[in-house]
Amino acid sequence: VGPEISLCTDHFGEGFVTADEAIRLGAALEPYNLAWIEDPMPWRDIANHKKVADALLTPVAAGEDWYLWEGFKEPIETRAVDIIHPDMLTSGGLMETKRIAEHAERYGIPTALHACCSPIAMMANVHLGASIANLVALEHHGLDLPYYRELVTGLDEEYMADGYVTVPEAPGLGIDLNEDGIKANMRKG
C-alpha cells in the first residue's frame, strides 16, 4: 500500500511466542515502520508487555481484553505499552473507556479504540473517539462485511471516505436499526 498508509500487526502473542521471540519478531518488522504491534503477549502478562515495549522502536499496543479502569491502571502507570487499545464494549462502556483514555493521556500514552462490532457500537465508538484528546485511531472491520450497512439506516455508502468517519450530527448516534436488514442477515438456526 506504500508508506502513506499506516499498517499494524494483529495480535500474535496469545501464548504462541515468548517475550524474547516477540522482541525478535518485532525487531524484524521494524524496517516496515509499523504504526504498532498489537498484543505481542498474552493479555494478563503485563511485565512481558513492558519488556517487549521497552525493547522495540515500533510501538506496542494492547488492551482489547483488559477490563475497567482498574485493568488498565498497571499497564498505563508502568508504561507497559506505548498505545492503549481498549474495546468500549468489553472495557466498561463509553464513560469507563473515556476515563481509561484520560488516565493514559496523563502518562503520555495515546489511545487506539478497538471496534470489531456492529454499526451501532461502531458509531458509539466514533462519538467516543471524538471526545478523546489522545486518540490516534479507531480500528474498524465493517468494510469487510457486505451486509454491514444494511443493518442500520443513516450510514452513508462512503461513511469511511479516505479512512475517516464523520461524526454524525443527527440525534443519538446518528443512525437507526434497520429491522428488515437485520432479519435478512440473521444466521439460520
XYZ file of C-alpha atoms in Angstrom:
189
model
C 0.000 0.000 0.000
C 3.005 2.279 0.259
C 4.367 4.453 3.050
C 1.313 6.750 3.100
C -0.823 4.047 4.760
C -0.117 3.060 8.362
C -0.053 -0.687 8.932
C -0.260 -2.596 12.188
C 0.005 -6.244 13.147
C -2.892 -8.003 14.763
C -2.112 -9.882 17.932
C 0.276 -12.765 17.734
C 1.094 -13.191 21.405
C -1.763 -15.172 22.835
C 0.618 -17.771 24.213
C 2.267 -18.515 20.868
C 5.538 -16.685 21.440
C 7.787 -15.828 24.357
C 8.769 -12.240 25.126
C 12.178 -12.823 23.538
C 10.547 -14.233 20.397
C 8.179 -11.247 20.280
C 11.182 -8.928 20.535
C 12.956 -10.759 17.699
C 9.823 -10.679 15.557
C 9.230 -7.006 16.371
C 12.840 -6.154 15.525
C 12.483 -7.951 12.178
C 9.372 -5.849 11.432
C 10.953 -2.502 12.383
C 12.149 -1.687 8.827
C 8.472 -1.589 7.781
C 7.709 1.331 10.123
C 4.518 -0.190 11.516
C 2.122 2.053 13.410
C 2.113 -0.580 16.157
C 2.414 -4.229 17.076
C -0.764 -5.369 18.778
C -0.870 -7.644 21.819
C 2.526 -9.296 21.483
C 1.998 -11.134 24.782
C -0.990 -12.773 26.494
C -3.231 -10.043 27.876
C -2.544 -10.859 31.546
C 1.242 -10.692 31.107
C 1.868 -7.006 31.851
C 5.534 -7.494 32.787
C 6.391 -9.074 29.435
C 4.355 -6.472 27.531
C 6.663 -3.927 29.162
C 9.753 -5.979 28.304
C 8.721 -6.090 24.646
C 7.677 -2.418 24.523
C 10.954 -1.312 26.118
C 12.993 -3.345 23.617
C 11.351 -2.156 20.392
C 11.230 1.093 18.460
C 7.865 0.055 16.999
C 5.072 0.972 19.419
C 3.309 -1.830 21.279
C -0.476 -1.583 21.614
C -2.599 -3.694 23.936
C -5.806 -3.617 25.904
C -8.696 -5.021 23.900
C -9.033 -7.755 26.547
C -8.452 -5.566 29.611
C -11.468 -4.682 31.742
C -12.369 -1.453 33.550
C -10.068 1.365 34.619
C -8.521 -0.931 37.213
C -7.451 -3.339 34.480
C -5.647 -0.551 32.608
C -4.110 1.146 35.649
C -0.972 -1.007 35.974
C -0.086 -1.172 32.264
C -0.591 2.585 31.935
C 1.281 3.590 35.078
C 4.188 1.216 34.401
C 4.206 2.205 30.712
C 3.948 -1.466 29.765
C 2.543 -0.396 26.390
C 3.047 2.536 24.058
C -0.612 2.701 22.970
C -3.676 1.549 24.876
C -6.218 -0.312 22.783
C -9.467 -0.618 24.745
C -12.627 -2.126 23.331
C -15.511 0.024 24.571
C -17.872 -2.973 24.560
C -15.667 -5.001 26.910
C -13.655 -2.385 28.803
C -16.661 -0.982 30.644
C -18.663 1.156 28.218
C -18.478 4.719 26.945
C -17.699 6.592 30.145
C -15.318 3.975 31.533
C -13.359 3.871 28.264
C -13.185 7.684 28.239
C -11.883 7.551 31.801
C -9.253 4.976 30.757
C -8.147 7.150 27.809
C -7.888 10.217 30.047
C -5.731 8.289 32.510
C -3.463 7.154 29.665
C -3.224 10.733 28.422
C -1.845 11.802 31.813
C 1.038 9.381 31.177
C 1.581 10.445 27.570
C 0.100 7.239 26.174
C -2.204 7.567 23.150
C -5.420 5.618 22.640
C -6.475 3.486 19.666
C -10.012 2.169 20.051
C -10.686 -1.468 19.182
C -14.086 -1.752 17.479
C -14.781 -5.125 15.906
C -18.519 -4.643 16.311
C -21.935 -3.788 14.917
C -22.656 -0.472 13.178
C -24.411 0.726 16.352
C -21.338 0.106 18.500
C -19.104 1.486 15.745
C -20.942 4.807 15.760
C -20.813 4.870 19.562
C -17.041 4.445 19.157
C -16.955 7.290 16.626
C -18.638 9.590 19.147
C -16.352 8.338 21.912
C -13.279 8.825 19.734
C -14.320 12.399 19.002
C -14.215 13.067 22.752
C -10.746 11.567 23.351
C -7.901 14.062 23.089
C -5.200 11.405 22.673
C -6.975 9.289 20.025
C -4.720 8.016 17.236
C -7.022 5.516 15.528
C -10.300 3.635 15.597
C -9.943 0.054 14.406
C -12.878 -0.976 12.218
C -13.824 -4.228 10.488
C -17.185 -3.372 8.938
C -15.792 -2.734 5.484
C -15.058 -6.465 5.304
C -18.746 -7.376 5.706
C -21.002 -6.941 2.655
C -24.179 -6.650 4.799
C -22.770 -4.203 7.399
C -24.518 -1.049 6.142
C -27.814 -2.935 5.678
C -28.150 -3.374 9.467
C -28.814 0.340 10.018
C -30.203 3.400 8.298
C -28.325 6.686 8.176
C -24.887 5.250 7.424
C -23.666 6.749 4.162
C -22.324 4.440 1.475
C -18.971 6.192 1.745
C -19.075 6.504 5.536
C -15.347 5.849 5.732
C -14.096 8.116 2.960
C -10.304 8.311 2.893
C -10.110 6.353 6.161
C -12.099 8.825 8.258
C -15.647 8.711 9.614
C -17.527 11.969 10.090
C -19.220 12.284 13.472
C -22.954 12.412 12.704
C -24.950 15.472 13.649
C -28.281 13.617 13.724
C -29.835 12.791 17.122
C -28.462 9.933 19.182
C -25.698 8.029 17.463
C -26.803 9.366 14.074
C -28.089 6.025 12.804
C -31.070 3.752 13.469
C -31.589 -0.010 13.398
C -32.934 -1.401 10.138
C -35.048 -4.333 11.291
C -35.581 -5.596 7.729
C -31.818 -5.575 7.123
C -31.205 -7.373 10.397
C -33.812 -10.059 9.620
C -32.389 -10.554 6.125
C -28.911 -11.167 7.523
C -29.688 -13.350 10.541
C -27.955 -16.703 10.684
C -30.222 -19.672 10.303
C -30.884 -21.603 13.493
